[in-house]
Coordinates of C-alpha atoms and ligand atoms in Angstrom, one line a residue:
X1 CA 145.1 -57.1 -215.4
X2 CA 144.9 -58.7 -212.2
X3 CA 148.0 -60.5 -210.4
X4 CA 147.7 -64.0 -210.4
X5 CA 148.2 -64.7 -206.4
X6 CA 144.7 -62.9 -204.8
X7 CA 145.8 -60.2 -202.3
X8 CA 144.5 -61.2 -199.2
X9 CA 141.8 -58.8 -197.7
X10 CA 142.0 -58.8 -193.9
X11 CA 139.4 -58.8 -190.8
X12 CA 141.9 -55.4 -189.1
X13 CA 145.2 -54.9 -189.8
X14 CA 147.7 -52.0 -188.9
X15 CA 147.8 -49.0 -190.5
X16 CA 150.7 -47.0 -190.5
X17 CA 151.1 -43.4 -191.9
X18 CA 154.9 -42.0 -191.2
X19 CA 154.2 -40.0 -188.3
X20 CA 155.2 -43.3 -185.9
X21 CA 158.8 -43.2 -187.9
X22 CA 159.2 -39.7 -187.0
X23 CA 159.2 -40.3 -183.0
X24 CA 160.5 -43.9 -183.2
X25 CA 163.3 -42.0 -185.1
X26 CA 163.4 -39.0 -182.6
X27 CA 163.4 -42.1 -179.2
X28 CA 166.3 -43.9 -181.4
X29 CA 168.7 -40.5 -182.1
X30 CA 167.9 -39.5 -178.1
X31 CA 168.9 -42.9 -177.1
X32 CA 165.1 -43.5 -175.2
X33 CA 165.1 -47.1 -175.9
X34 CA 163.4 -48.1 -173.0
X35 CA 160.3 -48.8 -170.9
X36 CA 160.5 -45.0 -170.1
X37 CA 160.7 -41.3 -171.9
X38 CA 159.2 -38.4 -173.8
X39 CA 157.0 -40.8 -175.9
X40 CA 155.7 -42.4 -173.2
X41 CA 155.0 -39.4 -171.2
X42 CA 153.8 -37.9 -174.1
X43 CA 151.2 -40.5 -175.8
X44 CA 150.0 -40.5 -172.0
X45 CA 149.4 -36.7 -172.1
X46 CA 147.8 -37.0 -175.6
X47 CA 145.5 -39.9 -174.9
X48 CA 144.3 -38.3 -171.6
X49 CA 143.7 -34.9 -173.7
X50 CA 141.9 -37.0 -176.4
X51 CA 139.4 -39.1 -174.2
X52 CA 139.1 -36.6 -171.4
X53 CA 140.0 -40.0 -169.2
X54 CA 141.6 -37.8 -166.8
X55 CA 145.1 -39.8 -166.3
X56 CA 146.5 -42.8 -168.3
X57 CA 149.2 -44.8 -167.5
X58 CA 150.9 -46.6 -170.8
X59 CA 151.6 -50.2 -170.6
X60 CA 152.7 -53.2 -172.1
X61 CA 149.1 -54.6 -172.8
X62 CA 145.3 -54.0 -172.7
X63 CA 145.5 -57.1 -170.4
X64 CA 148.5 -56.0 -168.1
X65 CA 146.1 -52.7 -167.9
X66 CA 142.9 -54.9 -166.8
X67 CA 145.0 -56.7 -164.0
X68 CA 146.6 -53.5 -162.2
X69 CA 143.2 -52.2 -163.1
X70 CA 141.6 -55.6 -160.8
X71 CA 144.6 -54.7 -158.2
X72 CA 144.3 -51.3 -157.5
X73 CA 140.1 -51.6 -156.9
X74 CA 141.4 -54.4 -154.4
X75 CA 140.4 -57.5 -155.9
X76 CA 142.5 -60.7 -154.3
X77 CA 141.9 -64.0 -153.5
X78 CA 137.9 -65.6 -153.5
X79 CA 136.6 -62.1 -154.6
X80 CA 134.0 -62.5 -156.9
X81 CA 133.9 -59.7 -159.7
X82 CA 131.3 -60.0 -162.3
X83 CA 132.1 -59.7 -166.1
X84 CA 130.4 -59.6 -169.4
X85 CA 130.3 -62.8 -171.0
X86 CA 130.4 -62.3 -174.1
X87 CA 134.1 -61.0 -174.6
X88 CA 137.5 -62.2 -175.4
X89 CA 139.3 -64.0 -172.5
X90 CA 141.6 -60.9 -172.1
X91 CA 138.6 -59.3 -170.1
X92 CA 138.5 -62.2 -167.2
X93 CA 142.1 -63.8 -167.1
X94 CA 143.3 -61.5 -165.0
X95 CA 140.2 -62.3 -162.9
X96 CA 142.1 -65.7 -162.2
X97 CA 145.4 -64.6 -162.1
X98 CA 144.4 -62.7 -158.9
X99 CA 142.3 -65.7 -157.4
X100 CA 139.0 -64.4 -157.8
X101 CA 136.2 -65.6 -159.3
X102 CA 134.5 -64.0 -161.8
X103 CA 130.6 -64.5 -163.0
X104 CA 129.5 -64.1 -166.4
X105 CA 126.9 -61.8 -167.4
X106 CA 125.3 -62.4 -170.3
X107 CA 124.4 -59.9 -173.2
X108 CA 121.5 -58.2 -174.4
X109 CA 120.2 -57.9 -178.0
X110 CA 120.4 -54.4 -178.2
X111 CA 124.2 -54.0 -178.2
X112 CA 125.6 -57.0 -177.6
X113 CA 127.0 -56.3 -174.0
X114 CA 126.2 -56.6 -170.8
X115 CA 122.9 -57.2 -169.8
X116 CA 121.6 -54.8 -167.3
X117 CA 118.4 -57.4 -165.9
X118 CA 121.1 -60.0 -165.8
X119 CA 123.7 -58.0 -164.2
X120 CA 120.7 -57.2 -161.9
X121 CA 120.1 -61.0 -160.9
X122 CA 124.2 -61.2 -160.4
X123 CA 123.7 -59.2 -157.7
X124 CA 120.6 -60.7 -155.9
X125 CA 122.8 -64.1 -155.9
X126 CA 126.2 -62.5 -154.9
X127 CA 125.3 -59.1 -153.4
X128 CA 128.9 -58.2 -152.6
X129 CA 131.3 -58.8 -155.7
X130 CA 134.2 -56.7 -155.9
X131 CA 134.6 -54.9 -159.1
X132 CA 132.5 -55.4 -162.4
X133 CA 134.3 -55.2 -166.1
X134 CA 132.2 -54.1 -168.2
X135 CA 133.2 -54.4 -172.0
X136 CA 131.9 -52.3 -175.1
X137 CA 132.0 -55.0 -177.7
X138 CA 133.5 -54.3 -181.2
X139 CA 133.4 -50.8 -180.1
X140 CA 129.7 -50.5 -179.6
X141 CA 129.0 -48.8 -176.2
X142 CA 127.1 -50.7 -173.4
X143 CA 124.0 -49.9 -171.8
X144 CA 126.2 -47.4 -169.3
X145 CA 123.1 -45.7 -167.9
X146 CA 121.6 -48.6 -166.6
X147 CA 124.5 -50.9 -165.8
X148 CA 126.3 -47.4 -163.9
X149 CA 122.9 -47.1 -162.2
X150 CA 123.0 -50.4 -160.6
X151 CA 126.7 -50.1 -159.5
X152 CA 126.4 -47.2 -158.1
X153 CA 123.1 -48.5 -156.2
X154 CA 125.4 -51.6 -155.1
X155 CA 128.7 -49.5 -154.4
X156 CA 130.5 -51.4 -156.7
X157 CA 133.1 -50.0 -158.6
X158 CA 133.2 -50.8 -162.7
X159 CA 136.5 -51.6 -164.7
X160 CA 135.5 -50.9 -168.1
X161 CA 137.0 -52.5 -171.0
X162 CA 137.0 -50.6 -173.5
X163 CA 139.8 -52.5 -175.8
X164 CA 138.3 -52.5 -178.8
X165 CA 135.8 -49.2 -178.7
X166 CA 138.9 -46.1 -178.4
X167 CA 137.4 -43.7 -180.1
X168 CA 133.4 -44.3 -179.1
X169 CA 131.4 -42.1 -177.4
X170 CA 128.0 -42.9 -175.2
X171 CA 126.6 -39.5 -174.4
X172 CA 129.1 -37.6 -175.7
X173 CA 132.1 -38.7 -173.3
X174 CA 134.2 -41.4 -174.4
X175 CA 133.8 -45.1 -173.4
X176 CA 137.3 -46.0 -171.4
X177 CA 135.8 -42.7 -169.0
X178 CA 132.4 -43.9 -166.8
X179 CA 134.0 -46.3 -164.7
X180 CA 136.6 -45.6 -162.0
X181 CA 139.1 -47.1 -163.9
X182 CA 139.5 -47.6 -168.0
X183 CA 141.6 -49.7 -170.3
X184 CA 142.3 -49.3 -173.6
X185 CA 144.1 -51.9 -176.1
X186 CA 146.9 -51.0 -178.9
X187 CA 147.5 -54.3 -179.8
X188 CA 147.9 -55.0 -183.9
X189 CA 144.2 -55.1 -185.0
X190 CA 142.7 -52.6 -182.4
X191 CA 141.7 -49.1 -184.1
X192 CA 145.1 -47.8 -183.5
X193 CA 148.2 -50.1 -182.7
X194 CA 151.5 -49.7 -181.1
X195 CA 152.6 -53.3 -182.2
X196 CA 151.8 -54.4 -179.1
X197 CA 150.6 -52.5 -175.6
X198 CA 147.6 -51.0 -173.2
X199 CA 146.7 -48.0 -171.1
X200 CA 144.9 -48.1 -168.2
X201 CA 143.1 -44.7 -167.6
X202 CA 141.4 -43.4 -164.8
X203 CA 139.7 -39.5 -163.4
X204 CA 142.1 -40.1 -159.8
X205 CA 145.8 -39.5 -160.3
X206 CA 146.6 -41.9 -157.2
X207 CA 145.0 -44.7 -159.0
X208 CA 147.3 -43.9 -162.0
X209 CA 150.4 -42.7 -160.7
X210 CA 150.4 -46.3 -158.4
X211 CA 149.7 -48.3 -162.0
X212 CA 152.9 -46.7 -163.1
X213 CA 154.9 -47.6 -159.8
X214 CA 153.4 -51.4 -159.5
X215 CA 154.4 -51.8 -163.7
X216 CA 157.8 -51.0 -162.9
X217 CA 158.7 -53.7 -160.3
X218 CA 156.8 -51.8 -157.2
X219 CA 160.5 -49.8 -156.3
X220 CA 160.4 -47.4 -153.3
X221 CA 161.6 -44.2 -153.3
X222 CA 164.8 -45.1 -152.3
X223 CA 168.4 -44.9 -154.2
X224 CA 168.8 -48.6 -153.2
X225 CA 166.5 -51.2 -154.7
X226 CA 164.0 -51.8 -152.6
X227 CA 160.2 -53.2 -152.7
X228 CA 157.8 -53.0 -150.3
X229 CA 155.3 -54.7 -152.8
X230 CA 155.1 -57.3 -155.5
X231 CA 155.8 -55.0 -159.0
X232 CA 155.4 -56.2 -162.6
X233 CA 157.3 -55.6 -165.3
X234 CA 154.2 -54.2 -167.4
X235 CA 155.4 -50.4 -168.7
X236 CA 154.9 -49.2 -172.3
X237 CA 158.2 -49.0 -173.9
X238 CA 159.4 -45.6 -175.7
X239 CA 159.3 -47.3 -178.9
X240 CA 155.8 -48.4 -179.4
X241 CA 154.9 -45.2 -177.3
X242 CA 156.5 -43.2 -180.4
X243 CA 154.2 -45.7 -182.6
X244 CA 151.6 -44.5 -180.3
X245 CA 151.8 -41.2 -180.7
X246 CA 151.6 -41.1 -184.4
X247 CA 148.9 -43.4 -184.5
X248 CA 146.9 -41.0 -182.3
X249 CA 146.9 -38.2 -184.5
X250 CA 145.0 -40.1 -187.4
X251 CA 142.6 -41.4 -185.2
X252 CA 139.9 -39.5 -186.3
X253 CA 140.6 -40.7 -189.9
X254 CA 140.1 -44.4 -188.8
X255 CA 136.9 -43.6 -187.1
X256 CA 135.6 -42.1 -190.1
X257 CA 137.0 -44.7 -192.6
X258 CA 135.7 -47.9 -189.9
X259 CA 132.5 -46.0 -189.7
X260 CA 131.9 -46.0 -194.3
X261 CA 133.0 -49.5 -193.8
X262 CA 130.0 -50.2 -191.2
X263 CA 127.7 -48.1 -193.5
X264 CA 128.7 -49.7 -196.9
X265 CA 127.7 -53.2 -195.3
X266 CA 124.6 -51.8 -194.0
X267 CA 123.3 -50.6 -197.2
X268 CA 124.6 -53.3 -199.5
X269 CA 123.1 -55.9 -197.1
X270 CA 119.3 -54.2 -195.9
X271 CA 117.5 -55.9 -199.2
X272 CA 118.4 -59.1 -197.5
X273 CA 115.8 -59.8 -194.9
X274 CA 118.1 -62.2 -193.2
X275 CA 121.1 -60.2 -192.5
X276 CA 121.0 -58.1 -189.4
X277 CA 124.2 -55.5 -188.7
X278 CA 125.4 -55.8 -185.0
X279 CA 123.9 -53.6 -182.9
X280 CA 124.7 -49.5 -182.2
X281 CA 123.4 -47.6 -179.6
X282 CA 121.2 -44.6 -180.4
X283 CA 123.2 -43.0 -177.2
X284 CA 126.4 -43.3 -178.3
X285 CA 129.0 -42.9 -181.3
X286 CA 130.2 -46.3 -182.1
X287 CA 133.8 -46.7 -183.3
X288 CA 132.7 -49.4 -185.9
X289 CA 135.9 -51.3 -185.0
X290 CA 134.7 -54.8 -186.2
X291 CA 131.5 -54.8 -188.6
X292 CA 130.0 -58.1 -187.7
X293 CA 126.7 -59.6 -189.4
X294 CA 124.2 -62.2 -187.8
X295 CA 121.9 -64.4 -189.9
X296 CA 118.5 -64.5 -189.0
X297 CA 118.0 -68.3 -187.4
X298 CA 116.6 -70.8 -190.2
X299 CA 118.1 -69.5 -193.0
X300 CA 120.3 -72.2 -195.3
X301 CA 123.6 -70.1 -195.1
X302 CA 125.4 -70.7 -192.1
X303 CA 128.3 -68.5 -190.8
X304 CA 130.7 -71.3 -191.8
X305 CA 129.4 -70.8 -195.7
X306 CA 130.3 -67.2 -195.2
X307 CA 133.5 -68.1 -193.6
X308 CA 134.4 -70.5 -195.9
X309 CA 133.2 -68.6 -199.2
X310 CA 135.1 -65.4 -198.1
X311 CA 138.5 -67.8 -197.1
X312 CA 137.9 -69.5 -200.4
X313 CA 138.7 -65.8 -202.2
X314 CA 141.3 -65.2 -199.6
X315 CA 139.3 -62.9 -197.4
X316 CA 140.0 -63.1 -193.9
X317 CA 136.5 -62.9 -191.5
X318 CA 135.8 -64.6 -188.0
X319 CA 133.5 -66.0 -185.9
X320 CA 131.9 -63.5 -183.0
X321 CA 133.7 -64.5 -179.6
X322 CA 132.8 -67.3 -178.0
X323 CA 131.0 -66.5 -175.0
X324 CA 132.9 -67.4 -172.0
X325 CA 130.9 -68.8 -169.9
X326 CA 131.1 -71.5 -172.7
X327 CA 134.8 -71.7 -172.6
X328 CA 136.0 -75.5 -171.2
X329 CA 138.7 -73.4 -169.2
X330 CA 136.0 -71.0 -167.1
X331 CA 133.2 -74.2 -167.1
X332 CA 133.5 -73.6 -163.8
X333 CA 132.1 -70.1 -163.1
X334 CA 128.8 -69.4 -162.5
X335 CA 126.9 -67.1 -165.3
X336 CA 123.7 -65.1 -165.2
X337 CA 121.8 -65.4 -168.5
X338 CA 119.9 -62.2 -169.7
X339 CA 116.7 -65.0 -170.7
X340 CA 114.8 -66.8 -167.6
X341 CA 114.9 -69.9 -169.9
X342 CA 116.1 -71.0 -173.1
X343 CA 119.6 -70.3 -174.9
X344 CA 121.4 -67.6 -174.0
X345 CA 122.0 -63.9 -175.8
X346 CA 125.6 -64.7 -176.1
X347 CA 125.6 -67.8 -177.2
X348 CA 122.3 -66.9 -179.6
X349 CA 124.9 -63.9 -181.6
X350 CA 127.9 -66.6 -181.6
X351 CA 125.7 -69.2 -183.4
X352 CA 124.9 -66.6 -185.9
X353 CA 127.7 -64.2 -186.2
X354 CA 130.0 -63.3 -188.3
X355 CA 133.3 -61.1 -188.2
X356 CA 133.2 -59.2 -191.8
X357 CA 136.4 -57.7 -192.9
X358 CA 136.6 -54.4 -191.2
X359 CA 140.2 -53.5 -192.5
X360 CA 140.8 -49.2 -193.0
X361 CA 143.1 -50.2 -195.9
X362 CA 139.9 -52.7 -197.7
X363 CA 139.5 -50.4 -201.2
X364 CA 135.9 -50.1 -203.0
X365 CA 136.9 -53.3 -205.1
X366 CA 138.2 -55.5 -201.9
X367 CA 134.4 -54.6 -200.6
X368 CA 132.6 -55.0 -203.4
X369 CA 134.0 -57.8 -203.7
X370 CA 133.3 -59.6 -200.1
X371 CA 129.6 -57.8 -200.7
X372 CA 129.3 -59.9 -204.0
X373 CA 130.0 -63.0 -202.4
X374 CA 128.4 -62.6 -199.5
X375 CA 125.0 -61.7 -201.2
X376 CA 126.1 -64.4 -203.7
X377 CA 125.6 -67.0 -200.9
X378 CA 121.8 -65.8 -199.9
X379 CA 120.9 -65.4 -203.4
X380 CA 121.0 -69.0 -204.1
Ligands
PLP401 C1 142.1 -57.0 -177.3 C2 141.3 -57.1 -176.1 C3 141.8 -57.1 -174.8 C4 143.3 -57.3 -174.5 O1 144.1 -56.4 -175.0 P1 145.7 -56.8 -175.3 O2 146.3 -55.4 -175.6 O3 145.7 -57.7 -176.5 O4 146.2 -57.4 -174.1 C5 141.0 -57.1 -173.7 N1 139.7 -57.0 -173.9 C6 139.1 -57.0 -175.1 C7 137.6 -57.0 -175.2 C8 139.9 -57.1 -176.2 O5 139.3 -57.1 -177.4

């Protein structure tokens, strides 16, 4: 028999395993209830031995991490730092928060990020841009070759966000690791979670070890407080580290179960000539963090229909991120489009995306179930 109220089925939610308890119970009976000890240390250590990143500093948010990230490759006021476009606002705030200005690049088709023949045209129109975030989108790795190829041509330096794509690889090295400086997210529906939090990551220890200093109020080492520097208050604290670290160890397991998620959609959808998966990349090992759909342009379902059908059953989905070069609060900001004319790749995969319920926890009924209707809709 099946409950009367419909368990909802969700887009990516945390999941917890016991491990976490064991070290949030180990930081509470040591007293490290802080924004400092073992945990922290620790998850550090672990991450960097995971990804190979080099050194990670642990912090309060993927977003804190992407604005000491900006600070420490020198961006400041009217530096213009390019960024993919399509994105959440996370990836370019801090961009204003420091006074720069940041330029949009647009996507391409083949993984949804940023668009090496746009990024290209960036820098023909602003040859001297400070830093460029580059972001591997639902944890599909970017066209690194190409886009590190024209960096390093330029002498640029590349932040690269890889919030949502822990766990993917692009030529067997981890995404987070090609760019002088990384960032990873742990906020609640990333791969792994710490509630709430961020590392930034990097191959130099200086970079690192001065991320630690300027999230910890910039003191100098003196026994007095003193600053020589504007600080933030933007460490990890030795709670969610201990989340952290028990998250860690099943990452594996959530690659593997995002990945049958991915594959399940694939299969149950490639009869249906108008659904197209988002976009891997035969160089890399995506983490499948978000399995997203587009509908081929001219079909009679719409993404709302899907949206709507799968709310209707209490199945959360969302749109794809709306690009931000169409965001009224960056309408501003230049952005180099991957087409010479015509609509954009961004704004192309926003009109026809959708977000499908990507949850580790979904069970064979909960995506049978968003399948059905989903095929339901097309079959009309
Ligand atoms: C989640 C996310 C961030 C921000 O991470 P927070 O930990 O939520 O601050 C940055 N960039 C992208 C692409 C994200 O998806």
């Amino acid at each position: 028999m099946e409950s009367s109220a419909k368990k909802r089925i969700y887009l990516s939610s945390p999941t917890m395993h016991g491990d976490e308890q064991h070290f949030v119970a180990e930081a509470f009976d040591t007293n490290w209830v802080a924004p400092l000890g073992p945990n922290v240390n620790n998850f550090e250590t672990e991450l960097a031995a995971y990804t190979g990143c080099g050194y990670a500093a642990a912090l309060s948010s993927g977003t804190a991490a992407i604005h000491l990230g900006l600070k420490l490759l020198g961006v400041g006021e009217g530096d213009v730092v390019f960024v993919s476009s399509l994105t959440f606002s996370a990836s370019c705030n801090p961009i204003v928060y420091e006074k720069a200005t940041p330029v949009f690049i647009d996507a391409e088709p083949d993984t949804w990020n940023m668009s090496p023949q746009a990024l290209e045209r960036a820098f023909e129109k602003y040859p001297n841009p400070r830093a460029v975030v580059v972001v591997h989108l639902y944890g599909t790795p970017a066209k690194m070759d190409e886009i590190m190829h024209i960096c390093e041509r330029h002498k640029v330096p590349i932040l690269e966000d890889a919030a949502e794509s822990l766990g993917s690889t692009y030529d067997g090295k981890h995404t987070g690791t090609f760019g002088r400086i990384g960032i990873y997210s742990f906020n609640g529906n990333k791969i792994i979670t710490t509630s709430g939090g961020g590392m930034m990551v990097s191959g130099e220890e200086a970079l690192v070890k001065e991320a630690r200093v300027l999230s910890t109020q910039a003191r100098d080492a003196a026994r007095h407080y003193q600053h020589s520097k504007i600080g933030y208050n933007y460490r990890m604290s030795n709670i969610d580290a201990g989340i952290g670290r028990g998250q860690l160890m099943h990452l594996d397991g959530h690659l593997r179960l995002k990945k049958a998620i991915y594959k399940r959609y694939q299969e149950a959808f490639a009869d249906i000539a108008a659904i197209t998966m988002n976009p891997l990349n035969p160089k890399g090992d995506a983490n499948n963090w978000l399995s997203c759909m587009t509908i081929e342009q001219g079909s009679k379902v719409t993404p709302d229909m899907v949206m709507d059908a799968l709310e209707a059953e209490n199945i959360e989905s969302r749109p794809i991120w709306k690009p931000m070069n169409l965001q009224p609060v960056f309408a501003a900001y230049d952005f180099m489009s991957h087409n010479e004319s015509g609509i954009s790749v961004g704004e192309d995969i926003f009109n026809r995306g959708v977000c499908l319920p990507s949850d580790i926890k979904n069970t064979d009924a909960d995506m049978d179930k968003v399948i059905g209707i989903v095929r339901g809709l097309f079959q009309k």
